[in-house]
């Protein structure tokens, strides 16, 4: 059995994969709790540092919880037990579990959130939708690529549903289900800010999360105008939109992060046991359709 690495070494390797310098200015990434000198034997990976995930880490005996979303994104004045942010901090510290967040730096990374999403959807020849200025090749927000085999929008949406964790929301689609699609843009998490980049990329369909009424309405109106200007029917306006639960579109990255950490530690001759959380942290719990009469 290889020796366990220290937390500081694990953090150094995670930050080499997900450099804090590539995080957005408003973001708060890195180590939240934990003793850098402590040994790390078990690492749990999850999207959200919510109570159910913290409990999962503690019950399993994790020394480190790596999450995509930061626990402490905005300023807090208290981390008292029983408070929204303080309770998980207390539970983690008293249980000897460190917490590390890789957020927008993981979004942009090679083998990061966007790339993992593109891969599980079967995209090939991918490149960043919005390259990060000054960063290396392949680093940037979102990915755009093509499907190995073109298909219909409806069949593609079913592929998305099958590839991601099931959520109450399911998969929402804006567009003609019978239209053929071959190029796909993706962005894990909230993606309305890259609707323009998805349009500019020429993608047939854009897969992301948290799309709201006005953003979708405007994007579809614009797509219809673009189609007519190009001599095609308005209903063929692209990109079509596919909206997933936020948690679901980011979850595929966890397996990459776990495998890459084990790979990177092997060069040191150390190892950790990893686990990807299967707690569904999408906060929505049900969807009710109007009953047929
Ligand atoms: Zn997110």
PDB file of C-alpha atoms and ligand atoms in Angstrom:
ATOM      1  CA  UNK A   1       0.000   0.000   0.000  1.00  0.00           C
ATOM      2  CA  UNK A   2       1.459   3.341  -1.030  1.00  0.00           C
ATOM      3  CA  UNK A   3       1.766   6.034   1.652  1.00  0.00           C
ATOM      4  CA  UNK A   4      -0.839   8.755   1.953  1.00  0.00           C
ATOM      5  CA  UNK A   5      -0.054  12.251   0.662  1.00  0.00           C
ATOM      6  CA  UNK A   6      -0.425  15.346   2.816  1.00  0.00           C
ATOM      7  CA  UNK A   7      -3.319  17.700   2.243  1.00  0.00           C
ATOM      8  CA  UNK A   8      -0.882  20.393   1.083  1.00  0.00           C
ATOM      9  CA  UNK A   9       0.430  18.049  -1.635  1.00  0.00           C
ATOM     10  CA  UNK A  10      -3.083  17.145  -2.768  1.00  0.00           C
ATOM     11  CA  UNK A  11      -3.995  20.835  -2.917  1.00  0.00           C
ATOM     12  CA  UNK A  12      -0.853  21.573  -4.960  1.00  0.00           C
ATOM     13  CA  UNK A  13      -1.789  18.869  -7.481  1.00  0.00           C
ATOM     14  CA  UNK A  14      -5.410  20.036  -7.683  1.00  0.00           C
ATOM     15  CA  UNK A  15      -4.258  23.623  -8.215  1.00  0.00           C
ATOM     16  CA  UNK A  16      -1.895  22.464 -10.970  1.00  0.00           C
ATOM     17  CA  UNK A  17      -4.914  20.928 -12.767  1.00  0.00           C
ATOM     18  CA  UNK A  18      -7.198  23.850 -11.929  1.00  0.00           C
ATOM     19  CA  UNK A  19      -5.006  26.951 -11.558  1.00  0.00           C
ATOM     20  CA  UNK A  20      -6.671  29.552  -9.307  1.00  0.00           C
ATOM     21  CA  UNK A  21      -5.449  32.206 -11.776  1.00  0.00           C
ATOM     22  CA  UNK A  22      -7.946  30.879 -14.342  1.00  0.00           C
ATOM     23  CA  UNK A  23     -10.908  31.408 -11.997  1.00  0.00           C
ATOM     24  CA  UNK A  24     -13.239  34.335 -12.641  1.00  0.00           C
ATOM     25  CA  UNK A  25     -12.511  37.498 -10.624  1.00  0.00           C
ATOM     26  CA  UNK A  26     -15.657  37.113  -8.498  1.00  0.00           C
ATOM     27  CA  UNK A  27     -14.990  33.500  -7.642  1.00  0.00           C
ATOM     28  CA  UNK A  28     -13.698  32.021  -4.341  1.00  0.00           C
ATOM     29  CA  UNK A  29     -11.754  28.814  -4.926  1.00  0.00           C
ATOM     30  CA  UNK A  30      -9.232  26.709  -3.020  1.00  0.00           C
ATOM     31  CA  UNK A  31      -8.923  25.245   0.448  1.00  0.00           C
ATOM     32  CA  UNK A  32     -11.737  26.146   2.860  1.00  0.00           C
ATOM     33  CA  UNK A  33     -11.085  23.888   5.864  1.00  0.00           C
ATOM     34  CA  UNK A  34      -8.338  21.439   6.747  1.00  0.00           C
ATOM     35  CA  UNK A  35      -4.802  21.154   8.114  1.00  0.00           C
ATOM     36  CA  UNK A  36      -2.302  21.251   5.229  1.00  0.00           C
ATOM     37  CA  UNK A  37       0.024  18.908   7.160  1.00  0.00           C
ATOM     38  CA  UNK A  38      -2.634  16.223   7.690  1.00  0.00           C
ATOM     39  CA  UNK A  39      -2.522  12.961   5.718  1.00  0.00           C
ATOM     40  CA  UNK A  40      -5.231  12.349   3.095  1.00  0.00           C
ATOM     41  CA  UNK A  41      -6.426   8.792   2.522  1.00  0.00           C
ATOM     42  CA  UNK A  42      -9.999   9.187   1.298  1.00  0.00           C
ATOM     43  CA  UNK A  43     -11.302  11.906  -1.045  1.00  0.00           C
ATOM     44  CA  UNK A  44     -14.974  12.424  -1.886  1.00  0.00           C
ATOM     45  CA  UNK A  45     -15.889  14.433  -5.000  1.00  0.00           C
ATOM     46  CA  UNK A  46     -19.258  16.231  -5.264  1.00  0.00           C
ATOM     47  CA  UNK A  47     -20.888  19.198  -7.004  1.00  0.00           C
ATOM     48  CA  UNK A  48     -22.336  20.915  -3.924  1.00  0.00           C
ATOM     49  CA  UNK A  49     -21.068  21.203  -0.332  1.00  0.00           C
ATOM     50  CA  UNK A  50     -24.578  20.767   1.083  1.00  0.00           C
ATOM     51  CA  UNK A  51     -25.432  18.992   4.335  1.00  0.00           C
ATOM     52  CA  UNK A  52     -26.225  15.649   2.695  1.00  0.00           C
ATOM     53  CA  UNK A  53     -22.852  15.617   0.949  1.00  0.00           C
ATOM     54  CA  UNK A  54     -20.947  16.682   4.075  1.00  0.00           C
ATOM     55  CA  UNK A  55     -22.723  13.891   5.953  1.00  0.00           C
ATOM     56  CA  UNK A  56     -21.770  11.427   3.214  1.00  0.00           C
ATOM     57  CA  UNK A  57     -18.125  12.506   3.536  1.00  0.00           C
ATOM     58  CA  UNK A  58     -18.167  12.116   7.318  1.00  0.00           C
ATOM     59  CA  UNK A  59     -19.917   8.723   7.306  1.00  0.00           C
ATOM     60  CA  UNK A  60     -17.450   7.394   4.735  1.00  0.00           C
ATOM     61  CA  UNK A  61     -14.527   8.769   6.736  1.00  0.00           C
ATOM     62  CA  UNK A  62     -13.272  11.125   4.021  1.00  0.00           C
ATOM     63  CA  UNK A  63     -10.223  13.238   4.842  1.00  0.00           C
ATOM     64  CA  UNK A  64     -11.023  15.630   2.009  1.00  0.00           C
ATOM     65  CA  UNK A  65     -14.178  16.735   0.239  1.00  0.00           C
ATOM     66  CA  UNK A  66     -13.598  18.300  -3.171  1.00  0.00           C
ATOM     67  CA  UNK A  67     -16.593  20.219  -4.473  1.00  0.00           C
ATOM     68  CA  UNK A  68     -17.281  22.219  -7.599  1.00  0.00           C
ATOM     69  CA  UNK A  69     -19.321  24.935  -5.916  1.00  0.00           C
ATOM     70  CA  UNK A  70     -17.689  27.067  -3.203  1.00  0.00           C
ATOM     71  CA  UNK A  71     -19.228  26.887   0.269  1.00  0.00           C
ATOM     72  CA  UNK A  72     -18.149  30.459   1.038  1.00  0.00           C
ATOM     73  CA  UNK A  73     -18.620  32.484  -2.155  1.00  0.00           C
ATOM     74  CA  UNK A  74     -19.815  35.690  -0.528  1.00  0.00           C
ATOM     75  CA  UNK A  75     -18.758  37.309   2.744  1.00  0.00           C
ATOM     76  CA  UNK A  76     -20.212  35.877   5.915  1.00  0.00           C
ATOM     77  CA  UNK A  77     -20.137  37.413   9.392  1.00  0.00           C
ATOM     78  CA  UNK A  78     -20.584  34.169  11.294  1.00  0.00           C
ATOM     79  CA  UNK A  79     -19.672  30.531  10.964  1.00  0.00           C
ATOM     80  CA  UNK A  80     -21.505  29.574  14.155  1.00  0.00           C
ATOM     81  CA  UNK A  81     -22.882  26.052  14.284  1.00  0.00           C
ATOM     82  CA  UNK A  82     -26.507  25.928  13.184  1.00  0.00           C
ATOM     83  CA  UNK A  83     -26.095  28.638  10.540  1.00  0.00           C
ATOM     84  CA  UNK A  84     -26.256  28.060   6.804  1.00  0.00           C
ATOM     85  CA  UNK A  85     -22.507  28.288   6.239  1.00  0.00           C
ATOM     86  CA  UNK A  86     -21.324  27.608   9.759  1.00  0.00           C
ATOM     87  CA  UNK A  87     -22.936  24.204  10.188  1.00  0.00           C
ATOM     88  CA  UNK A  88     -20.994  22.501   7.381  1.00  0.00           C
ATOM     89  CA  UNK A  89     -17.791  24.267   8.515  1.00  0.00           C
ATOM     90  CA  UNK A  90     -18.270  22.891  12.041  1.00  0.00           C
ATOM     91  CA  UNK A  91     -19.150  19.398  10.867  1.00  0.00           C
ATOM     92  CA  UNK A  92     -16.130  19.275   8.565  1.00  0.00           C
ATOM     93  CA  UNK A  93     -13.653  20.550  11.154  1.00  0.00           C
ATOM     94  CA  UNK A  94     -14.902  18.384  14.015  1.00  0.00           C
ATOM     95  CA  UNK A  95     -14.830  15.353  11.704  1.00  0.00           C
ATOM     96  CA  UNK A  96     -11.329  16.084  10.453  1.00  0.00           C
ATOM     97  CA  UNK A  97     -12.472  16.506   6.854  1.00  0.00           C
ATOM     98  CA  UNK A  98     -10.919  19.192   4.668  1.00  0.00           C
ATOM     99  CA  UNK A  99     -12.929  21.054   2.016  1.00  0.00           C
ATOM    100  CA  UNK A 100     -11.526  22.255  -1.298  1.00  0.00           C
ATOM    101  CA  UNK A 101     -13.450  24.042  -4.069  1.00  0.00           C
ATOM    102  CA  UNK A 102     -12.534  24.125  -7.760  1.00  0.00           C
ATOM    103  CA  UNK A 103     -15.185  26.239  -9.461  1.00  0.00           C
ATOM    104  CA  UNK A 104     -14.681  28.422 -12.549  1.00  0.00           C
ATOM    105  CA  UNK A 105     -11.045  27.258 -12.646  1.00  0.00           C
ATOM    106  CA  UNK A 106     -12.422  23.729 -13.087  1.00  0.00           C
ATOM    107  CA  UNK A 107     -14.940  24.938 -15.677  1.00  0.00           C
ATOM    108  CA  UNK A 108     -12.177  26.258 -17.908  1.00  0.00           C
ATOM    109  CA  UNK A 109      -9.617  23.488 -17.438  1.00  0.00           C
ATOM    110  CA  UNK A 110      -8.468  20.764 -19.779  1.00  0.00           C
ATOM    111  CA  UNK A 111     -10.476  17.726 -18.591  1.00  0.00           C
ATOM    112  CA  UNK A 112     -12.593  20.211 -16.672  1.00  0.00           C
ATOM    113  CA  UNK A 113     -16.349  20.597 -16.331  1.00  0.00           C
ATOM    114  CA  UNK A 114     -17.055  21.635 -19.923  1.00  0.00           C
ATOM    115  CA  UNK A 115     -14.794  19.002 -21.428  1.00  0.00           C
ATOM    116  CA  UNK A 116     -16.295  16.239 -19.288  1.00  0.00           C
ATOM    117  CA  UNK A 117     -19.789  17.285 -20.398  1.00  0.00           C
ATOM    118  CA  UNK A 118     -18.716  17.343 -24.051  1.00  0.00           C
ATOM    119  CA  UNK A 119     -17.174  13.897 -23.689  1.00  0.00           C
ATOM    120  CA  UNK A 120     -20.194  12.213 -22.084  1.00  0.00           C
ATOM    121  CA  UNK A 121     -22.330  13.606 -24.915  1.00  0.00           C
ATOM    122  CA  UNK A 122     -19.978  12.035 -27.449  1.00  0.00           C
ATOM    123  CA  UNK A 123     -18.602  15.229 -28.979  1.00  0.00           C
ATOM    124  CA  UNK A 124     -15.394  15.031 -30.994  1.00  0.00           C
ATOM    125  CA  UNK A 125     -12.930  17.663 -32.235  1.00  0.00           C
ATOM    126  CA  UNK A 126     -13.838  19.968 -29.365  1.00  0.00           C
ATOM    127  CA  UNK A 127     -12.399  23.391 -28.612  1.00  0.00           C
ATOM    128  CA  UNK A 128     -13.270  26.064 -26.013  1.00  0.00           C
ATOM    129  CA  UNK A 129     -16.360  28.098 -26.768  1.00  0.00           C
ATOM    130  CA  UNK A 130     -14.701  31.107 -25.126  1.00  0.00           C
ATOM    131  CA  UNK A 131     -10.921  30.627 -24.762  1.00  0.00           C
ATOM    132  CA  UNK A 132      -9.395  32.031 -21.568  1.00  0.00           C
ATOM    133  CA  UNK A 133      -7.025  34.871 -22.618  1.00  0.00           C
ATOM    134  CA  UNK A 134      -3.404  34.118 -21.836  1.00  0.00           C
ATOM    135  CA  UNK A 135      -4.114  30.529 -20.790  1.00  0.00           C
ATOM    136  CA  UNK A 136      -2.813  27.455 -22.567  1.00  0.00           C
ATOM    137  CA  UNK A 137      -4.466  25.710 -25.513  1.00  0.00           C
ATOM    138  CA  UNK A 138      -7.722  24.001 -24.689  1.00  0.00           C
ATOM    139  CA  UNK A 139      -8.372  26.214 -21.657  1.00  0.00           C
ATOM    140  CA  UNK A 140     -11.582  28.222 -21.679  1.00  0.00           C
ATOM    141  CA  UNK A 141     -15.281  28.255 -20.913  1.00  0.00           C
ATOM    142  CA  UNK A 142     -17.580  25.816 -22.681  1.00  0.00           C
ATOM    143  CA  UNK A 143     -16.745  23.528 -25.544  1.00  0.00           C
ATOM    144  CA  UNK A 144     -17.955  23.251 -29.129  1.00  0.00           C
ATOM    145  CA  UNK A 145     -17.551  20.124 -31.216  1.00  0.00           C
ATOM    146  CA  UNK A 146     -19.468  17.758 -33.417  1.00  0.00           C
ATOM    147  CA  UNK A 147     -21.386  14.560 -32.922  1.00  0.00           C
ATOM    148  CA  UNK A 148     -19.770  11.445 -34.371  1.00  0.00           C
ATOM    149  CA  UNK A 149     -23.060  10.750 -36.119  1.00  0.00           C
ATOM    150  CA  UNK A 150     -25.572  13.548 -36.888  1.00  0.00           C
ATOM    151  CA  UNK A 151     -28.985  12.945 -35.394  1.00  0.00           C
ATOM    152  CA  UNK A 152     -32.299  14.685 -34.762  1.00  0.00           C
ATOM    153  CA  UNK A 153     -32.691  17.280 -32.040  1.00  0.00           C
ATOM    154  CA  UNK A 154     -35.183  14.988 -30.317  1.00  0.00           C
ATOM    155  CA  UNK A 155     -32.832  12.003 -30.340  1.00  0.00           C
ATOM    156  CA  UNK A 156     -29.982  14.203 -29.169  1.00  0.00           C
ATOM    157  CA  UNK A 157     -32.070  15.465 -26.232  1.00  0.00           C
ATOM    158  CA  UNK A 158     -32.752  11.836 -25.281  1.00  0.00           C
ATOM    159  CA  UNK A 159     -29.010  11.191 -25.449  1.00  0.00           C
ATOM    160  CA  UNK A 160     -28.438  14.101 -23.049  1.00  0.00           C
ATOM    161  CA  UNK A 161     -31.086  12.713 -20.693  1.00  0.00           C
ATOM    162  CA  UNK A 162     -29.450   9.272 -20.726  1.00  0.00           C
ATOM    163  CA  UNK A 163     -25.919  10.609 -20.235  1.00  0.00           C
ATOM    164  CA  UNK A 164     -26.605  12.815 -17.193  1.00  0.00           C
ATOM    165  CA  UNK A 165     -27.957  12.062 -13.713  1.00  0.00           C
ATOM    166  CA  UNK A 166     -31.739  11.996 -13.660  1.00  0.00           C
ATOM    167  CA  UNK A 167     -33.369  15.086 -12.153  1.00  0.00           C
ATOM    168  CA  UNK A 168     -36.929  16.250 -11.566  1.00  0.00           C
ATOM    169  CA  UNK A 169     -36.591  18.882 -14.280  1.00  0.00           C
ATOM    170  CA  UNK A 170     -35.598  16.436 -16.971  1.00  0.00           C
ATOM    171  CA  UNK A 171     -34.348  17.915 -20.220  1.00  0.00           C
ATOM    172  CA  UNK A 172     -36.016  21.007 -21.715  1.00  0.00           C
ATOM    173  CA  UNK A 173     -35.754  21.692 -25.429  1.00  0.00           C
ATOM    174  CA  UNK A 174     -36.351  24.793 -27.558  1.00  0.00           C
ATOM    175  CA  UNK A 175     -36.481  23.876 -31.239  1.00  0.00           C
ATOM    176  CA  UNK A 176     -37.783  21.482 -33.885  1.00  0.00           C
ATOM    177  CA  UNK A 177     -37.361  17.947 -32.531  1.00  0.00           C
ATOM    178  CA  UNK A 178     -37.135  16.544 -36.070  1.00  0.00           C
ATOM    179  CA  UNK A 179     -34.349  18.901 -37.216  1.00  0.00           C
ATOM    180  CA  UNK A 180     -30.925  17.402 -37.937  1.00  0.00           C
ATOM    181  CA  UNK A 181     -28.088  18.460 -35.625  1.00  0.00           C
ATOM    182  CA  UNK A 182     -24.376  17.749 -35.855  1.00  0.00           C
ATOM    183  CA  UNK A 183     -22.431  20.545 -34.145  1.00  0.00           C
ATOM    184  CA  UNK A 184     -22.971  21.076 -30.426  1.00  0.00           C
ATOM    185  CA  UNK A 185     -21.889  23.762 -27.971  1.00  0.00           C
ATOM    186  CA  UNK A 186     -21.937  22.962 -24.253  1.00  0.00           C
ATOM    187  CA  UNK A 187     -21.379  24.787 -20.993  1.00  0.00           C
ATOM    188  CA  UNK A 188     -21.864  23.027 -17.662  1.00  0.00           C
ATOM    189  CA  UNK A 189     -23.766  25.143 -15.140  1.00  0.00           C
ATOM    190  CA  UNK A 190     -25.482  28.485 -15.813  1.00  0.00           C
ATOM    191  CA  UNK A 191     -24.868  29.256 -19.454  1.00  0.00           C
ATOM    192  CA  UNK A 192     -26.960  32.249 -20.462  1.00  0.00           C
ATOM    193  CA  UNK A 193     -23.848  34.456 -20.637  1.00  0.00           C
ATOM    194  CA  UNK A 194     -22.494  32.348 -23.495  1.00  0.00           C
ATOM    195  CA  UNK A 195     -25.649  32.305 -25.638  1.00  0.00           C
ATOM    196  CA  UNK A 196     -23.941  34.809 -27.944  1.00  0.00           C
ATOM    197  CA  UNK A 197     -20.793  32.715 -28.157  1.00  0.00           C
ATOM    198  CA  UNK A 198     -22.875  29.617 -28.924  1.00  0.00           C
ATOM    199  CA  UNK A 199     -24.609  31.523 -31.763  1.00  0.00           C
ATOM    200  CA  UNK A 200     -21.274  32.834 -33.069  1.00  0.00           C
ATOM    201  CA  UNK A 201     -19.808  29.312 -33.058  1.00  0.00           C
ATOM    202  CA  UNK A 202     -22.404  28.200 -35.605  1.00  0.00           C
ATOM    203  CA  UNK A 203     -23.468  25.281 -33.382  1.00  0.00           C
ATOM    204  CA  UNK A 204     -26.743  23.552 -34.228  1.00  0.00           C
ATOM    205  CA  UNK A 205     -27.590  23.142 -30.553  1.00  0.00           C
ATOM    206  CA  UNK A 206     -26.412  24.617 -27.248  1.00  0.00           C
ATOM    207  CA  UNK A 207     -26.578  22.511 -24.095  1.00  0.00           C
ATOM    208  CA  UNK A 208     -26.439  24.319 -20.766  1.00  0.00           C
ATOM    209  CA  UNK A 209     -28.416  24.971 -17.568  1.00  0.00           C
ATOM    210  CA  UNK A 210     -30.475  27.628 -15.780  1.00  0.00           C
ATOM    211  CA  UNK A 211     -31.745  29.289 -18.960  1.00  0.00           C
ATOM    212  CA  UNK A 212     -34.505  31.803 -18.189  1.00  0.00           C
ATOM    213  CA  UNK A 213     -37.536  32.950 -20.146  1.00  0.00           C
ATOM    214  CA  UNK A 214     -36.206  36.198 -21.621  1.00  0.00           C
ATOM    215  CA  UNK A 215     -32.799  34.855 -22.529  1.00  0.00           C
ATOM    216  CA  UNK A 216     -34.335  31.844 -24.288  1.00  0.00           C
ATOM    217  CA  UNK A 217     -37.060  33.899 -25.955  1.00  0.00           C
ATOM    218  CA  UNK A 218     -34.565  36.437 -27.315  1.00  0.00           C
ATOM    219  CA  UNK A 219     -32.143  33.727 -28.452  1.00  0.00           C
ATOM    220  CA  UNK A 220     -34.878  31.861 -30.329  1.00  0.00           C
ATOM    221  CA  UNK A 221     -36.193  35.075 -31.938  1.00  0.00           C
ATOM    222  CA  UNK A 222     -32.650  35.949 -33.038  1.00  0.00           C
ATOM    223  CA  UNK A 223     -32.135  32.433 -34.393  1.00  0.00           C
ATOM    224  CA  UNK A 224     -35.324  32.718 -36.446  1.00  0.00           C
ATOM    225  CA  UNK A 225     -34.136  36.030 -37.921  1.00  0.00           C
ATOM    226  CA  UNK A 226     -30.753  34.490 -38.719  1.00  0.00           C
ATOM    227  CA  UNK A 227     -32.411  31.540 -40.469  1.00  0.00           C
ATOM    228  CA  UNK A 228     -34.647  33.728 -42.616  1.00  0.00           C
ATOM    229  CA  UNK A 229     -31.693  35.953 -43.538  1.00  0.00           C
ATOM    230  CA  UNK A 230     -29.870  32.825 -44.699  1.00  0.00           C
ATOM    231  CA  UNK A 231     -32.835  31.714 -46.811  1.00  0.00           C
ATOM    232  CA  UNK A 232     -34.016  28.989 -44.449  1.00  0.00           C
ATOM    233  CA  UNK A 233     -37.365  28.624 -42.627  1.00  0.00           C
ATOM    234  CA  UNK A 234     -37.645  30.557 -39.346  1.00  0.00           C
ATOM    235  CA  UNK A 235     -38.322  27.346 -37.418  1.00  0.00           C
ATOM    236  CA  UNK A 236     -34.843  26.128 -38.424  1.00  0.00           C
ATOM    237  CA  UNK A 237     -33.198  28.926 -36.439  1.00  0.00           C
ATOM    238  CA  UNK A 238     -30.062  27.782 -34.644  1.00  0.00           C
ATOM    239  CA  UNK A 239     -28.715  27.111 -32.146  1.00  0.00           C
ATOM    240  CA  UNK A 240     -31.572  25.075 -30.728  1.00  0.00           C
ATOM    241  CA  UNK A 241     -31.415  25.025 -26.937  1.00  0.00           C
ATOM    242  CA  UNK A 242     -31.217  22.122 -24.512  1.00  0.00           C
ATOM    243  CA  UNK A 243     -31.518  22.992 -20.813  1.00  0.00           C
ATOM    244  CA  UNK A 244     -30.563  20.575 -18.023  1.00  0.00           C
ATOM    245  CA  UNK A 245     -30.513  20.823 -14.255  1.00  0.00           C
ATOM    246  CA  UNK A 246     -27.415  22.774 -13.184  1.00  0.00           C
ATOM    247  CA  UNK A 247     -26.165  19.943 -10.959  1.00  0.00           C
ATOM    248  CA  UNK A 248     -26.559  17.416 -13.764  1.00  0.00           C
ATOM    249  CA  UNK A 249     -24.464  19.257 -16.353  1.00  0.00           C
ATOM    250  CA  UNK A 250     -21.548  19.625 -13.915  1.00  0.00           C
ATOM    251  CA  UNK A 251     -21.627  16.142 -12.402  1.00  0.00           C
ATOM    252  CA  UNK A 252     -19.680  14.355 -15.212  1.00  0.00           C
ATOM    253  CA  UNK A 253     -16.545  16.292 -14.226  1.00  0.00           C
ATOM    254  CA  UNK A 254     -16.315  14.542 -10.852  1.00  0.00           C
ATOM    255  CA  UNK A 255     -15.129  11.269 -12.338  1.00  0.00           C
ATOM    256  CA  UNK A 256     -12.416  13.086 -14.296  1.00  0.00           C
ATOM    257  CA  UNK A 257     -11.258  14.966 -11.204  1.00  0.00           C
ATOM    258  CA  UNK A 258     -11.085  11.767  -9.152  1.00  0.00           C
ATOM    259  CA  UNK A 259      -9.182   9.813 -11.815  1.00  0.00           C
ATOM    260  CA  UNK A 260      -6.790  12.673 -12.498  1.00  0.00           C
ATOM    261  CA  UNK A 261      -5.915  13.106  -8.823  1.00  0.00           C
ATOM    262  CA  UNK A 262      -5.090   9.400  -8.494  1.00  0.00           C
ATOM    263  CA  UNK A 263      -3.010   9.642 -11.680  1.00  0.00           C
ATOM    264  CA  UNK A 264      -1.093  12.707 -10.460  1.00  0.00           C
ATOM    265  CA  UNK A 265      -0.402  11.203  -7.019  1.00  0.00           C
ATOM    266  CA  UNK A 266       1.000   8.041  -8.607  1.00  0.00           C
ATOM    267  CA  UNK A 267       3.977  10.053  -9.845  1.00  0.00           C
ATOM    268  CA  UNK A 268       4.779  10.779  -6.175  1.00  0.00           C
ATOM    269  CA  UNK A 269       4.362   7.135  -5.205  1.00  0.00           C
ATOM    270  CA  UNK A 270       1.354   8.049  -3.050  1.00  0.00           C
ATOM    271  CA  UNK A 271      -2.285   7.147  -3.386  1.00  0.00           C
ATOM    272  CA  UNK A 272      -5.765   7.970  -2.106  1.00  0.00           C
ATOM    273  CA  UNK A 273      -9.088   6.195  -2.253  1.00  0.00           C
ATOM    274  CA  UNK A 274     -11.629   8.238  -4.195  1.00  0.00           C
ATOM    275  CA  UNK A 275     -15.385   8.232  -4.407  1.00  0.00           C
ATOM    276  CA  UNK A 276     -17.788  10.265  -6.549  1.00  0.00           C
ATOM    277  CA  UNK A 277     -20.875  11.298  -4.629  1.00  0.00           C
ATOM    278  CA  UNK A 278     -24.150  10.060  -6.040  1.00  0.00           C
ATOM    279  CA  UNK A 279     -26.237  12.337  -3.826  1.00  0.00           C
ATOM    280  CA  UNK A 280     -28.526  14.252  -6.168  1.00  0.00           C
ATOM    281  CA  UNK A 281     -27.997  17.839  -5.054  1.00  0.00           C
ATOM    282  CA  UNK A 282     -30.338  19.407  -7.586  1.00  0.00           C
ATOM    283  CA  UNK A 283     -32.673  21.248  -5.165  1.00  0.00           C
ATOM    284  CA  UNK A 284     -35.800  20.637  -7.261  1.00  0.00           C
ATOM    285  CA  UNK A 285     -37.624  17.500  -6.134  1.00  0.00           C
ATOM    286  CA  UNK A 286     -40.635  17.070  -8.420  1.00  0.00           C
ATOM    287  CA  UNK A 287     -42.226  18.236 -11.665  1.00  0.00           C
ATOM    288  CA  UNK A 288     -45.974  18.086 -12.083  1.00  0.00           C
ATOM    289  CA  UNK A 289     -47.587  18.198 -15.519  1.00  0.00           C
ATOM    290  CA  UNK A 290     -51.196  19.293 -15.934  1.00  0.00           C
ATOM    291  CA  UNK A 291     -53.372  16.219 -15.813  1.00  0.00           C
ATOM    292  CA  UNK A 292     -54.987  15.120 -19.060  1.00  0.00           C
ATOM    293  CA  UNK A 293     -58.793  15.534 -19.035  1.00  0.00           C
TER     294      UNK A 293
HETATM  295 ZN1  LIG B   1     -22.219  25.422 -11.179  1.00  0.00          ZN
END
